[in-house]
Short mmCIF file of C-alpha atoms in Angstrom, two decimals:
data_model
loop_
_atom_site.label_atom_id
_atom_site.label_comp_id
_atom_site.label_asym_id
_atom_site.label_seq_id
_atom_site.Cartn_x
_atom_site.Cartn_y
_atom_site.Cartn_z
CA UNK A 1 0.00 0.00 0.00
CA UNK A 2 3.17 2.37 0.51
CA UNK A 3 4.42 1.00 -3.01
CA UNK A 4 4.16 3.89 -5.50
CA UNK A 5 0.85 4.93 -6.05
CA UNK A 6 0.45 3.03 -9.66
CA UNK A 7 1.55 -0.27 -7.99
CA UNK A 8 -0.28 0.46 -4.79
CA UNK A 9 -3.56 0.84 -6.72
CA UNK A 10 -3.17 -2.66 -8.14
CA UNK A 11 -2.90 -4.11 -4.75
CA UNK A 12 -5.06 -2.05 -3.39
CA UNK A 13 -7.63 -3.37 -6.62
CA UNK A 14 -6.61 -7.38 -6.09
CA UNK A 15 -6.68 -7.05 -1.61
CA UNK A 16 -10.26 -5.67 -1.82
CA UNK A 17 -11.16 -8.90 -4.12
CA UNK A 18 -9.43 -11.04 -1.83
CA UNK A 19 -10.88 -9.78 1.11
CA UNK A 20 -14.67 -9.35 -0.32
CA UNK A 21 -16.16 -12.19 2.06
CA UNK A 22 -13.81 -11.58 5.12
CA UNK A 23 -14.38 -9.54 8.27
CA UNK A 24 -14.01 -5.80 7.17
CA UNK A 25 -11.36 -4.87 9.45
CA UNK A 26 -7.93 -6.62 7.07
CA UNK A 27 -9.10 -4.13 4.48
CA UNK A 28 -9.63 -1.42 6.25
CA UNK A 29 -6.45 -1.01 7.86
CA UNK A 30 -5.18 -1.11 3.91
CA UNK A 31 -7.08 1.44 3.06
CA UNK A 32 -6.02 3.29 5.20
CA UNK A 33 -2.25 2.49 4.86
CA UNK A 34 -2.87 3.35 1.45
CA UNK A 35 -4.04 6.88 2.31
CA UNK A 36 -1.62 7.27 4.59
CA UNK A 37 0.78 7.07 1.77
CA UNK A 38 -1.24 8.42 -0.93
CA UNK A 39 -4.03 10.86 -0.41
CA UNK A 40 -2.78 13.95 -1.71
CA UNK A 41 -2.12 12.01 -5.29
CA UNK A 42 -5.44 10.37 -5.31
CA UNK A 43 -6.96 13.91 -4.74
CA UNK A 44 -5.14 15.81 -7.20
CA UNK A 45 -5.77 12.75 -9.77
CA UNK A 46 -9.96 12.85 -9.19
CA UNK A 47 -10.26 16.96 -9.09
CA UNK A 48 -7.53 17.26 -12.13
CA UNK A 49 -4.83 18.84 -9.87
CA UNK A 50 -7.64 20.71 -7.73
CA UNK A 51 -8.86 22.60 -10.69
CA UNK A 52 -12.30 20.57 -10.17
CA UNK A 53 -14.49 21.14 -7.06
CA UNK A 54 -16.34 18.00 -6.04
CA UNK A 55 -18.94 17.53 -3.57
CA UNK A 56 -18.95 15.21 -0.91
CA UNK A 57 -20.75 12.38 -3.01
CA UNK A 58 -19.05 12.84 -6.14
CA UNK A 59 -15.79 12.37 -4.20
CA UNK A 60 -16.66 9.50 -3.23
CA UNK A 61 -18.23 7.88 -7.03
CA UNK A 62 -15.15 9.46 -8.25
CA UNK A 63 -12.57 7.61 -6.00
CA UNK A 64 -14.36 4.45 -6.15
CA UNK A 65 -14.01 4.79 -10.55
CA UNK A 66 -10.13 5.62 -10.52
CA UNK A 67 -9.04 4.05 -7.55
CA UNK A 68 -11.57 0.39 -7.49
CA UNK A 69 -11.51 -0.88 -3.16
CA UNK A 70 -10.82 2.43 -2.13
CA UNK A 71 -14.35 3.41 -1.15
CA UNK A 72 -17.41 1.40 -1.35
CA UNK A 73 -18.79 0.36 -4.31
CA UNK A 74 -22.39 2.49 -5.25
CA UNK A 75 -24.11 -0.89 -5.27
CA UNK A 76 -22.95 -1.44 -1.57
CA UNK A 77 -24.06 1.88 -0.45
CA UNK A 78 -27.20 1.84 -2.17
CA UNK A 79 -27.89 -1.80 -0.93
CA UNK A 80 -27.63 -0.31 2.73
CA UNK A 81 -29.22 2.52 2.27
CA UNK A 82 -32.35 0.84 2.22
CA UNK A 83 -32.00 -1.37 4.94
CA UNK A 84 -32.69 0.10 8.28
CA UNK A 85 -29.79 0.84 10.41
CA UNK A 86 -29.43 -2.00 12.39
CA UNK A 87 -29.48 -4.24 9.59
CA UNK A 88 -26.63 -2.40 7.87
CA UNK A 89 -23.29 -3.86 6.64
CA UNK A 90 -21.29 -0.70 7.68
CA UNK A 91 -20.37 0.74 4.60
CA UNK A 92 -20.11 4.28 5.45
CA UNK A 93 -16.89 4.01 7.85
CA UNK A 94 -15.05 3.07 5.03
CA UNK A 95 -16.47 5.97 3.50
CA UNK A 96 -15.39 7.90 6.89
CA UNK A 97 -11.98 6.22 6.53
CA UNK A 98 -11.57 7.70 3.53
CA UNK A 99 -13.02 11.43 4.47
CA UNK A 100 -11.09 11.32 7.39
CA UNK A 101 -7.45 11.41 5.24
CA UNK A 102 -8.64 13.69 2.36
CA UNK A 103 -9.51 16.40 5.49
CA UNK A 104 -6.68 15.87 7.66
CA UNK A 105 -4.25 16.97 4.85
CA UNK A 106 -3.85 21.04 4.78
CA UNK A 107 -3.76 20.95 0.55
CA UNK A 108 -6.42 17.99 -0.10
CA UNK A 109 -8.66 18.94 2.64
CA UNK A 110 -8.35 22.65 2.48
CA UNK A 111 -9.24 22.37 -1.21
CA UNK A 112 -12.28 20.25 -0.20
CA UNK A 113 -13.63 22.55 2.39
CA UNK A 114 -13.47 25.63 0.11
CA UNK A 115 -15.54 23.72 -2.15
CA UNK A 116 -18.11 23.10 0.20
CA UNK A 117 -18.60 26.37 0.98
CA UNK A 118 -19.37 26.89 -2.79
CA UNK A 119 -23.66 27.68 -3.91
CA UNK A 120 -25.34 24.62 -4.60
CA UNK A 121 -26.39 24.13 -8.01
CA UNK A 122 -30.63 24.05 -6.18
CA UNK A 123 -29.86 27.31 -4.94
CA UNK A 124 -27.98 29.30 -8.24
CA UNK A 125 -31.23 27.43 -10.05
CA UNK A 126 -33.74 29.79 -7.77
CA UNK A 127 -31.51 32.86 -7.21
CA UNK A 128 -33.11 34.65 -10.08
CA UNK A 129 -36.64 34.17 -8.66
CA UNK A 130 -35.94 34.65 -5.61
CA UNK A 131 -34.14 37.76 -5.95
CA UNK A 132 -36.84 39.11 -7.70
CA UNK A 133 -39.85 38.21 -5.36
CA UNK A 134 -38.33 37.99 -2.37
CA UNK A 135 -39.91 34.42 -1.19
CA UNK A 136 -38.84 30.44 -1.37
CA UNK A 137 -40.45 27.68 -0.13
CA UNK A 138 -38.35 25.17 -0.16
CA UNK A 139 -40.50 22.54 1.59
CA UNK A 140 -38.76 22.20 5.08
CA UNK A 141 -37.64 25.78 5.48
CA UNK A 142 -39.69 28.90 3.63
CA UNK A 143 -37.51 31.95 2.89
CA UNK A 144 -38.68 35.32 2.71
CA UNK A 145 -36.76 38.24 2.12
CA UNK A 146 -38.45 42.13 3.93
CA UNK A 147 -37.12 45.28 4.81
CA UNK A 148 -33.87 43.90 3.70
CA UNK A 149 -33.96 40.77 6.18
CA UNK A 150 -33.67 37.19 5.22
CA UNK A 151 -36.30 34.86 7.71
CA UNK A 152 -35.46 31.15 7.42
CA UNK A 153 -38.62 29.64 9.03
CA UNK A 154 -37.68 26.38 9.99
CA UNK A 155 -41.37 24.42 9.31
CA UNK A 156 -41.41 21.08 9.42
CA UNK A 157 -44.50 20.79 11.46
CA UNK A 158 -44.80 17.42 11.08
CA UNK A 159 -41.45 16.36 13.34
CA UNK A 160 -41.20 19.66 15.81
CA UNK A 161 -38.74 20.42 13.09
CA UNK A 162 -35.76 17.14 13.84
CA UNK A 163 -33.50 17.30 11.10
CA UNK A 164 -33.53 14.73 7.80
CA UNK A 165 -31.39 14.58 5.06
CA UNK A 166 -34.21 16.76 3.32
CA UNK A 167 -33.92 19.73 6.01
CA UNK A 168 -30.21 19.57 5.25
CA UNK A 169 -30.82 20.24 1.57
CA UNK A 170 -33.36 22.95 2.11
CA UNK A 171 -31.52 24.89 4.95
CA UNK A 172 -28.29 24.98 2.65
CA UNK A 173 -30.23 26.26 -0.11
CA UNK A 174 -31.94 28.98 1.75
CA UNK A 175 -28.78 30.31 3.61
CA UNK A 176 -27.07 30.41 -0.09
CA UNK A 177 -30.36 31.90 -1.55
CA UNK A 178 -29.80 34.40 1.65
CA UNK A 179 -26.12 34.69 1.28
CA UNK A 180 -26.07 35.66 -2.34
CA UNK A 181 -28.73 38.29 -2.57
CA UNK A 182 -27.48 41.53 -2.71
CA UNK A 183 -30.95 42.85 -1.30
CA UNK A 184 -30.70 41.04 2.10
CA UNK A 185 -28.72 42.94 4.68
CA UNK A 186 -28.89 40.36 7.92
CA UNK A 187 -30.71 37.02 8.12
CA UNK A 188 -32.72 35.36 10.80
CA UNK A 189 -33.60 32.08 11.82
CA UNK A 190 -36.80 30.92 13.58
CA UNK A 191 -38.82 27.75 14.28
CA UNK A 192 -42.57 28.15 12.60
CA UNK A 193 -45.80 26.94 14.48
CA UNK A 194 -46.35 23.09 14.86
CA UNK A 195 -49.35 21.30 14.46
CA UNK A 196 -48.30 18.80 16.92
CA UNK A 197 -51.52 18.05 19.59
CA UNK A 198 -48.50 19.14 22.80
CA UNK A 199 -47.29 21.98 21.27
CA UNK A 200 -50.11 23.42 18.18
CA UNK A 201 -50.28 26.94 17.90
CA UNK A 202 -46.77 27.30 19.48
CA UNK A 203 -43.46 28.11 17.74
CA UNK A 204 -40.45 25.31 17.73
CA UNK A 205 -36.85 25.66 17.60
CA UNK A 206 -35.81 22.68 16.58
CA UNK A 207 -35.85 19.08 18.02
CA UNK A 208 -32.41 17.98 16.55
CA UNK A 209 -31.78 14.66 14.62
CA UNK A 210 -34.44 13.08 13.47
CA UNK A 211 -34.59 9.51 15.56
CA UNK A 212 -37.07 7.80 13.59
CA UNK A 213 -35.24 8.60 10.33
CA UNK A 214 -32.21 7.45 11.84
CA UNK A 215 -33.62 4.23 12.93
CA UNK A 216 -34.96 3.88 9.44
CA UNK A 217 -31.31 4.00 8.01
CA UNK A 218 -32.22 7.52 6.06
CA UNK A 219 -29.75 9.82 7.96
CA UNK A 220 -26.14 9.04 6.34
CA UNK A 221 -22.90 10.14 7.18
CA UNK A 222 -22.27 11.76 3.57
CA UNK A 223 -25.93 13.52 3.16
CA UNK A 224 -26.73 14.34 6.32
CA UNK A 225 -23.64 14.34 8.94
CA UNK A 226 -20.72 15.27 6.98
CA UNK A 227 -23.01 17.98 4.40
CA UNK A 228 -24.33 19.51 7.35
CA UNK A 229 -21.28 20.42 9.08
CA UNK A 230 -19.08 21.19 5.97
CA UNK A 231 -22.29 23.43 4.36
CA UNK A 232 -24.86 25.33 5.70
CA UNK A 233 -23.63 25.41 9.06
CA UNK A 234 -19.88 26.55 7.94
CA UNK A 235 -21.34 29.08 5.38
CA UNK A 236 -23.20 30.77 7.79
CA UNK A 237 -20.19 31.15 9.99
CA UNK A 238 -17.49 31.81 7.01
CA UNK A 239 -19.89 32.76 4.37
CA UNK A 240 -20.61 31.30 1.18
CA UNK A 241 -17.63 31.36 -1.63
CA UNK A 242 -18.50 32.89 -4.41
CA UNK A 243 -15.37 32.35 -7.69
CA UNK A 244 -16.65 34.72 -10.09
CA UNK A 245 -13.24 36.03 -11.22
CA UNK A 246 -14.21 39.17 -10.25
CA UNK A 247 -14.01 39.41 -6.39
CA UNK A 248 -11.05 40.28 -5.40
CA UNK A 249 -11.50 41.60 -2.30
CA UNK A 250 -12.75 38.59 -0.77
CA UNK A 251 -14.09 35.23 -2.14
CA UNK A 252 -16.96 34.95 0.33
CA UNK A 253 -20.35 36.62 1.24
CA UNK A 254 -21.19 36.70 4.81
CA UNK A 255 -23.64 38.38 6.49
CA UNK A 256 -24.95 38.57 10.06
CA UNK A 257 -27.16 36.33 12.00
CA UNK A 258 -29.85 35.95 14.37
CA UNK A 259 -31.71 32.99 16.24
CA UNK A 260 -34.66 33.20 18.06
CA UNK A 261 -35.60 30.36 19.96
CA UNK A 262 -39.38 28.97 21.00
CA UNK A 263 -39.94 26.38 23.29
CA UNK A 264 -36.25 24.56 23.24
CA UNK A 265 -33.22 23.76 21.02
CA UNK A 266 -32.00 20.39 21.34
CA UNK A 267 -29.27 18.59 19.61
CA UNK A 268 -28.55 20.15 15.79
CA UNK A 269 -30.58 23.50 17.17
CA UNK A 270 -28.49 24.89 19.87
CA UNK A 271 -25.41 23.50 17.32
CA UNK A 272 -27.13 26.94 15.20
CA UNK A 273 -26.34 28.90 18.06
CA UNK A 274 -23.08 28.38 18.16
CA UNK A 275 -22.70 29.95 14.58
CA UNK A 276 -24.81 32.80 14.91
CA UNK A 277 -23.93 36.24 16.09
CA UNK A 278 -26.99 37.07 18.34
CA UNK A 279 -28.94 34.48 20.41
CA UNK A 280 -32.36 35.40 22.02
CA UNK A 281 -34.34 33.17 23.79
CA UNK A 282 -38.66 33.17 25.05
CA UNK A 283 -38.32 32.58 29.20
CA UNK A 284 -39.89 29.35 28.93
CA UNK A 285 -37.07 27.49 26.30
CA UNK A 286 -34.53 25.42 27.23
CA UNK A 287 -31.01 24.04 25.62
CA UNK A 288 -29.91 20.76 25.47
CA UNK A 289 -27.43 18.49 23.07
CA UNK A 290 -28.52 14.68 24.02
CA UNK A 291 -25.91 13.24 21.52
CA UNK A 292 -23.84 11.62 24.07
CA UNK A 293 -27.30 9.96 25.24
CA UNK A 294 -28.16 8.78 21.87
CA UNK A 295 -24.83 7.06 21.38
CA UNK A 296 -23.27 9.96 18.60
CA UNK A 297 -21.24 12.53 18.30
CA UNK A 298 -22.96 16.53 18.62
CA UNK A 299 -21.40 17.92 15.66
CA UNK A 300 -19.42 20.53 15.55
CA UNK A 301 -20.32 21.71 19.30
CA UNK A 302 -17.21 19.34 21.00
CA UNK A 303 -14.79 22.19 19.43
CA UNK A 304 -16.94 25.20 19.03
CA UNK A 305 -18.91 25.04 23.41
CA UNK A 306 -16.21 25.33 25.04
CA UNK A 307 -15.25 28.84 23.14
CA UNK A 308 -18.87 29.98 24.99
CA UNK A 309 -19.21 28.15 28.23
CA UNK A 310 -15.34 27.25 29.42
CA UNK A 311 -14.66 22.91 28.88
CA UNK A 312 -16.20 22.20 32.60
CA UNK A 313 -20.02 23.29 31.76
CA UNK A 314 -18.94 21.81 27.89
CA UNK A 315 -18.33 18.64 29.50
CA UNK A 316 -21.46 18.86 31.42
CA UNK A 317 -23.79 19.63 28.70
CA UNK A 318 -21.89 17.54 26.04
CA UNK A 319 -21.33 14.41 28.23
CA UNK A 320 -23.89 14.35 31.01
CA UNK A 321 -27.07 16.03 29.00
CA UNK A 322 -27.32 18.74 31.24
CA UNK A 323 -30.05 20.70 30.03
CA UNK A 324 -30.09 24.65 30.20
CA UNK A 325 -33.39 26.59 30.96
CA UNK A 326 -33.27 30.18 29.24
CA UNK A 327 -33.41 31.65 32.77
CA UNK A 328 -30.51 30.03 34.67
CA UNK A 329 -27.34 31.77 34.41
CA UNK A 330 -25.54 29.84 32.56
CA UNK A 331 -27.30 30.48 29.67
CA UNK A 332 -26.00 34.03 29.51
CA UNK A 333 -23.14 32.39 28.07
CA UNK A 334 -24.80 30.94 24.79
CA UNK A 335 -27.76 33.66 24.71
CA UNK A 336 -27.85 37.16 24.23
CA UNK A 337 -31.38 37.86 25.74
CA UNK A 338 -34.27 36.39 27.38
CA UNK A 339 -37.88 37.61 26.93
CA UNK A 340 -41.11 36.27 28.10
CA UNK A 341 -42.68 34.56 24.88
CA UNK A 342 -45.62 37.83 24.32
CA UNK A 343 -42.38 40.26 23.73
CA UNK A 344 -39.60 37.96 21.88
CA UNK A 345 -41.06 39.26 18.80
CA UNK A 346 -40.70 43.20 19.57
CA UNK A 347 -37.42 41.99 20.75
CA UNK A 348 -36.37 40.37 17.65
CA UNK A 349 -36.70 42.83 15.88
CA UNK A 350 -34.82 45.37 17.84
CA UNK A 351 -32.13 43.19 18.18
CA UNK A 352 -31.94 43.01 14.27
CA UNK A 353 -31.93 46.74 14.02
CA UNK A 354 -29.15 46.95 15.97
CA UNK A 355 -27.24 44.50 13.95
CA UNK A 356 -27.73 46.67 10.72
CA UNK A 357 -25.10 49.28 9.09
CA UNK A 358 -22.04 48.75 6.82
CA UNK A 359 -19.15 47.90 9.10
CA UNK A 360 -21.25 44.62 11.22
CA UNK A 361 -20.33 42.70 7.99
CA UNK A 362 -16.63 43.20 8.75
CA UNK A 363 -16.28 43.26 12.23
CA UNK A 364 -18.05 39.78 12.05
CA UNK A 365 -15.76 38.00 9.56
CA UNK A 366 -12.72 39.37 11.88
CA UNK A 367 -14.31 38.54 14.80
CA UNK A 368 -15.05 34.96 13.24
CA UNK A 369 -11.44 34.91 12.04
CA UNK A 370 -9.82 35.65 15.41
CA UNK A 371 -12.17 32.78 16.87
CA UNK A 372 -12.17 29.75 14.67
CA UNK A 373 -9.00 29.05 12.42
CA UNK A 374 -10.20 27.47 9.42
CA UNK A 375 -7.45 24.66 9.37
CA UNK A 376 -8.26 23.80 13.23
CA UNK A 377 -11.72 23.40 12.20
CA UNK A 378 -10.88 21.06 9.33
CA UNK A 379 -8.80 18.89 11.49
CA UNK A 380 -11.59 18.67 14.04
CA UNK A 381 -13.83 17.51 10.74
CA UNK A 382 -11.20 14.80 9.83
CA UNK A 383 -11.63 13.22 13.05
CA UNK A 384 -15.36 13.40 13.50
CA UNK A 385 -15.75 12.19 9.53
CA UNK A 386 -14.44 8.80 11.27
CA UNK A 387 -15.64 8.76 14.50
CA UNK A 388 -19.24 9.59 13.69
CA UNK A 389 -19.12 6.78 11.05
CA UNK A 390 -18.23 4.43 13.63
CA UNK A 391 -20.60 5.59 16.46
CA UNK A 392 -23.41 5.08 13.68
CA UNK A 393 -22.63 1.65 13.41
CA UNK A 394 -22.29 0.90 17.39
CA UNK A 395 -24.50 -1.63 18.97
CA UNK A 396 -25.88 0.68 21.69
CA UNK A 397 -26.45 3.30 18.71
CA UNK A 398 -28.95 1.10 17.15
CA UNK A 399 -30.30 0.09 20.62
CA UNK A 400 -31.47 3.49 21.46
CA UNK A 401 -32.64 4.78 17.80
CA UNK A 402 -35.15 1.69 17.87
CA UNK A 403 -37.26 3.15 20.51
CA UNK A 404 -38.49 5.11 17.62
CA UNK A 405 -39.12 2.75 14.93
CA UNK A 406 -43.00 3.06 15.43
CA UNK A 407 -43.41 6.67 17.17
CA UNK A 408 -44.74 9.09 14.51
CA UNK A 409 -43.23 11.99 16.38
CA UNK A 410 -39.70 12.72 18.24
CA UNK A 411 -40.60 13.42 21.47
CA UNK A 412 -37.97 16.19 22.97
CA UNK A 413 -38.80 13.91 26.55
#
C-alpha cells in the first residue's frame, strides 16, 4: 500500500477482491495504509490537480471509478441505504476512513472545504426568482426576504422540526439563496408553528436529529452528517464562496445572524447557536445536546462550546445532557437575551436593528477569524468524519434509535 501509487492501486484493486467475504477490518487497515501514503495524489488525480471542485458524493463515485476498493462500491451503499440501520453492513466508515485522510491533509482537505462552501447548483437554479420576489419555499424551510432581512422559518411541522437529510438540503439552499442576494442585509432564523396536539399553535426551535429517520437507516454520514457540518452550518459562519473572477476583495459573502428560539433547542438547534452572532431566547425554552445519550457525536459543538461556556459546563452539557433553561445563568453564556414569549417578537426585531449598518459585515468575519482558524476546524472535521461513522454503526447506537421505529413523532422527553 506504501508501493508507488500506480503499484499500490493494483494491490489495493486485487486485496479488496481477496478480502470481499472476510471480516471488514484486514481491508480497512489497507485502506487506510494506502491513504496514509497516498491521499494527496489520489486527490489531485480525481479533481484534475484541484482545478475541479467536487462535492462530498461525487468524491466519493469518483474515488471508487479511478481508484476500485478504495471506497465502497455504489451498489454497496445503495444496498444499505435501504436497509434500516441496524441491519446495515457498515459501509459508510469506510467511507469515513476515507473522508477522514482527504480532510486531515492542509492541501487535499483545504481544497475540499473551500468547495463546500461553494452555492449549490438548487440554490444558483432559484436565485433569479428569488431575488426578484423575495420568497422560497423550499418545503422544510420557507424563505422570505423584507425590509432587507432574510427569515429562514424552519417548518417542518410534522417532526417539531428534527433534522432529515431533506432539512439539510433545504436549509443549505436557503442560507445560499440568503447569502447571495445583494438585497438582504442580515438574516434570521426561527422555528414556525407546529401542528403537533402538545405543542399546536406554538413556535419550535428545533428538536435535533431526526430519531425515527435514523432508525430507518435515512440519515447518512455523507448527506446528512458530513453535508451539514461542511455546508450550511460553515457558510453561515465563514460565508458562502463565491469564484466569479471578479471578487477580489474577498471570495466569500457573509452576512450577520440571528436565532430566536421557541420552546427549546435540542441537539442540531443549539449546534445553530453556536454559529450565529446574536442568540435570544422566550423565558420558557430550554437548551440541550442529548448526543452523548443517543450514542453519537454533537457535531461541531465538542470544538466550538467550550469557546462559549469554558470545557467544565462543555463537559457537562456535552457528556452528562445537562439541560439549560433560558433563565438560569448559565445560559447568559450561549444567549444574548431572554424575553417572556408575548415580547420575543418586539425583541427580535430590535435586536436586528441593531445588527444593521455597513461595518457589522466586517467586524463579524474578523471577529469569526480571530475565533475559529479554518485549518483547526478542518482537522476537528477529519476526526469526526471517522468517528461519527463508527458511532453510527455501534450496537448501543442502534439500541437506542429503535425506541423510535413506530413513534410518529420525536418526542424532545
Amino acid at each position: 500500500m506504501r508501493a508507488g501509487l500506480s503499484r499500490a492501486r493494483g494491490a489495493l484493486a486485487r486485496a479488496a477482491q481477496e478480502h470481499a467475504a472476510s471480516p471488514p477490518g484486514r481491508l480497512r487497515a489497507l485502506r487506510s495504509a494506502f491513504l496514509d501514503a497516498h491521499t494527496d495524489a489520489v486527490y489531485a488525480e480525481l479533481t484534475a490537480g484541484r482545478t475541479r471542485g467536487l462535492r462530498l458524493p461525487e468524491l466519493a463515485a469518483a474515488a471508487e471509478g479511478a481508484f476500485p476498493g478504495l471506497v465502497p462500491t455504489a451498489a454497496e451503499l445503495a444496498a444499505d441505504r435501504a436497509l434500516e440501520q441496524a441491519r446495515k453492513a457498515g459501509h459508510e466508515i469506510d467511507l469515513g476512513i476515507f473522508f477522514r485522510h482527504v480532510l486531515r491533509s492542509p492541501l487535499s482537505g483545504g481544497h475540499l472545504i473551500d468547495t463546500l462552501l461553494r452555492p449549490t447548483e438548487r440554490a444558483l437554479d432559484l436565485l433569479p426568482g428569488f431575488a426578484a420576489v423575495g420568497r422560497a419555499d423550499l418545503g422544510s424551510v420557507r424563505l422570505e426576504r423584507r425590509d432587507g432581512v432574510a427569515r429562514l422559518t424552519l417548518c417542518r411541522d410534522d417532526c417539531l422540526n428534527a433534522e432529515d437529510e431533506r432539512q439539510v438540503d433545504d436549509m443549505e439552499t436557503a442560507v445560499d439563496l440568503a447569502l447571495l442576494d445583494p438585497a438582504v442585509e442580515l438574516c434570521l432564523l426561527r422555528g414556525g408553528e407546529m401542528t403537533h396536539p402538545r405543542y399546536a399553535g406554538k413556535r419550535v426551535f428545533s428538536a435535533g436529529i431526526n430519531l425515527k429517520s435514523l432508525h430507518a437507516g435515512d440519515i447518512s454520514l455523507v448527506g446528512f452528517l458530513l453535508r451539514r457540518e461542511l455546508g450550511y452550518l460553515h457558510k453561515i459562519w465563514r460565508g458562502v464562496r463565491v469564484d466569479d473572477g471578479v471578487s477580489w476583495y474577498s471570495p466569500t459573502r457573509a452576512k450577520p445572524w440571528v436565532a430566536a428560539v421557541d420552546t427549546f433547542a435540542i441537539g442540531g438547534g443549539m449546534q445553530l447557536l453556536l454559529v450565529v452572532d446574536h442568540v435570544l431566547a422566550a423565558s420558557d425554552a430550554y437548551l440541550s445536546l442529548p448526543a452523548a445519550q443517543e450514542g453519537i457525536i454533537p457535531g461541531v459543538a465538542n470544538f466550538r462550546l467550550p469557546r462559549y461556556t469554558g470545557p467544565r459546563l462543555a463537559r457537562r452539557i456535552i457528556l452528562e445532557g445537562h439541560r439549560i433553561r433560558a433563565t438560569d445563568p448559565e445560559a447568559r453564556l450561549v444567549v444574548d437575551e431572554v424575553h417572556s414569549p408575548g415580547e420575543l417578537d418586539l425583541a427580535v426585531e430590535r435586536s436586528l436593528d441593531r445588527l444593521r449598518g455597513p461595518a457589522v459585515a466586517a467586524n463579524r468575519k474578523m471577529l469569526n477569524a480571530a475565533e475559529e482558524d479554518v485549518d483547526a476546524f478542518r482537522r476537528y472535521m477529519a476526526e469526526f468524519a471517522l468517528e461519527q461513522a463508527v458511532r453510527l454503526y455501534s450496537v448501543d447506537v442502534i439500541g437506542k434509535v429503535g425506541r423510535f421505529s413506530t413513534r410518529a413523532t420525536p418526542s424532545p422527553d
